[in-house]
mmCIF file of C-alpha atoms in Angstrom:
data_model
loop_
_atom_site.group_PDB
_atom_site.id
_atom_site.type_symbol
_atom_site.label_atom_id
_atom_site.label_comp_id
_atom_site.label_asym_id
_atom_site.label_seq_id
_atom_site.Cartn_x
_atom_site.Cartn_y
_atom_site.Cartn_z
ATOM 1 C CA UNK A 1 25.357 -24.476 21.723
ATOM 2 C CA UNK A 2 22.541 -24.803 19.179
ATOM 3 C CA UNK A 3 21.672 -21.141 19.715
ATOM 4 C CA UNK A 4 25.277 -20.182 18.958
ATOM 5 C CA UNK A 5 25.281 -22.285 15.797
ATOM 6 C CA UNK A 6 22.047 -20.574 14.727
ATOM 7 C CA UNK A 7 23.579 -17.137 15.343
ATOM 8 C CA UNK A 8 26.595 -17.995 13.187
ATOM 9 C CA UNK A 9 24.369 -19.366 10.424
ATOM 10 C CA UNK A 10 22.105 -16.309 10.576
ATOM 11 C CA UNK A 11 25.053 -13.897 10.318
ATOM 12 C CA UNK A 12 26.457 -15.999 7.483
ATOM 13 C CA UNK A 13 23.217 -16.092 5.472
ATOM 14 C CA UNK A 14 22.222 -12.482 6.271
ATOM 15 C CA UNK A 15 25.480 -10.612 6.888
ATOM 16 C CA UNK A 16 25.177 -7.125 8.368
ATOM 17 C CA UNK A 17 26.876 -4.212 6.577
ATOM 18 C CA UNK A 18 28.121 -6.425 3.716
ATOM 19 C CA UNK A 19 29.230 -4.795 0.489
ATOM 20 C CA UNK A 20 32.041 -2.302 0.000
ATOM 21 C CA UNK A 21 30.946 1.306 0.602
ATOM 22 C CA UNK A 22 32.347 4.799 0.353
ATOM 23 C CA UNK A 23 33.616 6.952 1.902
ATOM 24 C CA UNK A 24 36.434 5.012 3.484
ATOM 25 C CA UNK A 25 39.871 5.860 4.834
ATOM 26 C CA UNK A 26 41.610 2.545 4.225
ATOM 27 C CA UNK A 27 41.034 -0.896 2.797
ATOM 28 C CA UNK A 28 42.697 -4.178 3.687
ATOM 29 C CA UNK A 29 42.514 -7.524 1.902
ATOM 30 C CA UNK A 30 43.361 -10.662 3.864
ATOM 31 C CA UNK A 31 43.424 -14.297 2.811
ATOM 32 C CA UNK A 32 43.461 -17.378 5.003
ATOM 33 C CA UNK A 33 45.893 -19.489 3.002
ATOM 34 C CA UNK A 34 44.908 -22.585 4.995
ATOM 35 C CA UNK A 35 41.363 -22.722 3.649
ATOM 36 C CA UNK A 36 41.031 -19.967 1.043
ATOM 37 C CA UNK A 37 38.730 -17.609 2.967
ATOM 38 C CA UNK A 38 39.108 -13.994 1.807
ATOM 39 C CA UNK A 39 37.927 -10.656 3.111
ATOM 40 C CA UNK A 40 38.300 -7.153 1.753
ATOM 41 C CA UNK A 41 37.423 -4.692 4.477
ATOM 42 C CA UNK A 42 37.058 -0.916 4.432
ATOM 43 C CA UNK A 43 37.074 1.352 7.457
ATOM 44 C CA UNK A 44 35.932 4.957 7.826
ATOM 45 C CA UNK A 45 37.115 6.715 10.984
ATOM 46 C CA UNK A 46 36.514 10.286 12.137
ATOM 47 C CA UNK A 47 38.387 12.222 14.794
ATOM 48 C CA UNK A 48 41.735 11.317 16.266
ATOM 49 C CA UNK A 49 43.277 10.026 19.456
ATOM 50 C CA UNK A 50 40.748 9.131 22.138
ATOM 51 C CA UNK A 51 38.055 10.966 20.144
ATOM 52 C CA UNK A 52 38.459 8.687 17.103
ATOM 53 C CA UNK A 53 35.195 7.015 16.151
ATOM 54 C CA UNK A 54 34.428 4.153 13.771
ATOM 55 C CA UNK A 55 31.859 5.642 11.390
ATOM 56 C CA UNK A 56 31.640 2.671 9.044
ATOM 57 C CA UNK A 57 33.011 -0.772 8.316
ATOM 58 C CA UNK A 58 32.102 -2.418 5.044
ATOM 59 C CA UNK A 59 33.421 -5.633 3.604
ATOM 60 C CA UNK A 60 33.253 -8.260 0.919
ATOM 61 C CA UNK A 61 33.775 -11.697 2.427
ATOM 62 C CA UNK A 62 34.153 -14.974 0.582
ATOM 63 C CA UNK A 63 34.560 -18.188 2.493
ATOM 64 C CA UNK A 64 33.101 -20.423 5.147
ATOM 65 C CA UNK A 65 30.150 -19.496 7.328
ATOM 66 C CA UNK A 66 32.446 -18.775 10.289
ATOM 67 C CA UNK A 67 34.512 -16.247 8.367
ATOM 68 C CA UNK A 68 31.504 -14.486 6.816
ATOM 69 C CA UNK A 69 29.609 -14.448 10.121
ATOM 70 C CA UNK A 70 32.634 -13.079 11.954
ATOM 71 C CA UNK A 71 32.841 -10.139 9.517
ATOM 72 C CA UNK A 72 29.153 -9.457 10.103
ATOM 73 C CA UNK A 73 29.550 -9.522 13.885
ATOM 74 C CA UNK A 74 32.631 -7.308 13.664
ATOM 75 C CA UNK A 75 30.712 -4.650 11.725
ATOM 76 C CA UNK A 76 27.792 -4.755 14.149
ATOM 77 C CA UNK A 77 30.030 -4.495 17.189
ATOM 78 C CA UNK A 78 32.358 -1.668 16.094
ATOM 79 C CA UNK A 79 30.335 0.745 13.928
ATOM 80 C CA UNK A 80 29.388 3.795 15.947
ATOM 81 C CA UNK A 81 31.832 3.051 18.744
ATOM 82 C CA UNK A 82 35.111 4.713 19.589
ATOM 83 C CA UNK A 83 38.214 3.166 18.096
ATOM 84 C CA UNK A 84 39.361 2.382 21.638
ATOM 85 C CA UNK A 85 36.134 0.467 22.353
ATOM 86 C CA UNK A 86 36.441 -1.374 19.047
ATOM 87 C CA UNK A 87 39.978 -2.440 19.917
ATOM 88 C CA UNK A 88 38.804 -3.649 23.312
ATOM 89 C CA UNK A 89 36.156 -5.692 21.493
ATOM 90 C CA UNK A 90 38.825 -7.081 19.159
ATOM 91 C CA UNK A 91 41.055 -7.987 22.091
ATOM 92 C CA UNK A 92 38.197 -9.731 23.936
ATOM 93 C CA UNK A 93 37.252 -11.618 20.768
ATOM 94 C CA UNK A 94 40.878 -12.623 20.100
ATOM 95 C CA UNK A 95 41.337 -13.771 23.692
ATOM 96 C CA UNK A 96 38.168 -15.886 23.607
ATOM 97 C CA UNK A 97 39.036 -17.439 20.234
ATOM 98 C CA UNK A 98 42.570 -18.367 21.261
ATOM 99 C CA UNK A 99 41.615 -19.678 24.725
ATOM 100 C CA UNK A 100 41.001 -23.270 23.601
ATOM 101 C CA UNK A 101 37.617 -23.161 25.313
ATOM 102 C CA UNK A 102 38.780 -21.572 28.569
ATOM 103 C CA UNK A 103 37.196 -18.135 27.918
ATOM 104 C CA UNK A 104 33.441 -18.291 27.188
ATOM 105 C CA UNK A 105 33.430 -14.657 26.064
ATOM 106 C CA UNK A 106 31.666 -11.660 27.543
ATOM 107 C CA UNK A 107 28.435 -10.817 25.716
ATOM 108 C CA UNK A 108 28.537 -7.257 27.065
ATOM 109 C CA UNK A 109 31.832 -6.681 25.239
ATOM 110 C CA UNK A 110 31.572 -8.847 22.105
ATOM 111 C CA UNK A 111 27.803 -9.190 21.648
ATOM 112 C CA UNK A 112 26.971 -11.947 19.167
ATOM 113 C CA UNK A 113 30.698 -12.743 19.110
ATOM 114 C CA UNK A 114 30.055 -15.132 22.003
ATOM 115 C CA UNK A 115 28.568 -17.462 19.404
ATOM 116 C CA UNK A 116 32.147 -18.205 18.326
ATOM 117 C CA UNK A 117 33.232 -19.505 21.741
ATOM 118 C CA UNK A 118 33.027 -23.112 20.534
ATOM 119 C CA UNK A 119 35.298 -22.282 17.593
ATOM 120 C CA UNK A 120 38.189 -21.853 20.025
ATOM 121 C CA UNK A 121 38.356 -25.645 20.388
ATOM 122 C CA UNK A 122 39.198 -26.025 16.678
ATOM 123 C CA UNK A 123 42.522 -24.297 15.887
ATOM 124 C CA UNK A 124 42.012 -24.479 12.123
ATOM 125 C CA UNK A 125 38.690 -22.616 12.473
ATOM 126 C CA UNK A 126 40.117 -19.918 14.767
ATOM 127 C CA UNK A 127 41.914 -18.446 11.757
ATOM 128 C CA UNK A 128 38.587 -18.262 9.909
ATOM 129 C CA UNK A 129 36.964 -16.323 12.754
ATOM 130 C CA UNK A 130 39.935 -13.975 13.244
ATOM 131 C CA UNK A 131 40.425 -13.177 9.544
ATOM 132 C CA UNK A 132 38.035 -10.170 9.392
ATOM 133 C CA UNK A 133 39.378 -8.835 12.694
ATOM 134 C CA UNK A 134 42.948 -8.978 11.370
ATOM 135 C CA UNK A 135 41.822 -7.090 8.267
ATOM 136 C CA UNK A 136 40.063 -4.556 10.499
ATOM 137 C CA UNK A 137 43.144 -3.795 12.603
ATOM 138 C CA UNK A 138 45.264 -3.661 9.444
ATOM 139 C CA UNK A 139 42.844 -1.156 7.878
ATOM 140 C CA UNK A 140 42.944 0.976 11.042
ATOM 141 C CA UNK A 141 46.741 1.113 10.844
ATOM 142 C CA UNK A 142 46.565 1.995 7.134
ATOM 143 C CA UNK A 143 44.110 4.781 8.051
ATOM 144 C CA UNK A 144 46.743 6.221 10.396
ATOM 145 C CA UNK A 145 45.172 5.074 13.665
ATOM 146 C CA UNK A 146 47.625 4.224 16.447
ATOM 147 C CA UNK A 147 46.524 0.815 17.704
ATOM 148 C CA UNK A 148 49.615 0.254 19.850
ATOM 149 C CA UNK A 149 47.666 1.410 22.899
ATOM 150 C CA UNK A 150 45.525 -1.728 22.958
ATOM 151 C CA UNK A 151 45.365 -2.857 26.531
ATOM 152 C CA UNK A 152 45.667 -6.610 26.750
ATOM 153 C CA UNK A 153 43.436 -8.485 29.108
ATOM 154 C CA UNK A 154 45.014 -9.809 32.281
ATOM 155 C CA UNK A 155 46.195 -13.332 31.819
ATOM 156 C CA UNK A 156 46.296 -13.054 28.022
#
C-alpha cells in the first residue's frame, strides 16, 4: 500500500503530459462539485473506426493529489494507443474504482492505475480519481469518436 501511495504522490508532484497543448480535436472541462477538483483536458486523435489512435492527451488539473495523479496516469496509459485500447483501459479503471475494494486492478491493462485500488474504498475519493477519465471520454465524444462500442467487463 505504501508503494501505491508513493506512486500517487509522484504522479501528483510530477504529472506526466501536463499543460494544454496543440493540436487538439476537442477539449472538455469537468468539475467535481463535491470537492472543487477541476480538469481541462484536450485530446488529439488520428484515424477513424478501429484505426483511430490517441496521438495526444494534454490537461490542466487543479485539485487533490488523487485527481492530479489520475490525469497523469490517464495520459501515460492512453497516448500512443488505439482509441479502443484506451476505452478498455478506462473501463478497467472505472470497474476497479467502483468495486469497493473487490477489484485490485490489472497492472497489464491500467499500469500505474493500480495505485488507485485503495481509493475504491472511499466513495468520495472515487469521484476525484474518475474526474479526468470522464473528461477524456467526453472529449472523445466531442471529437466525433463513437465510444458506444465500449465492451463492459463481465460482472460489471
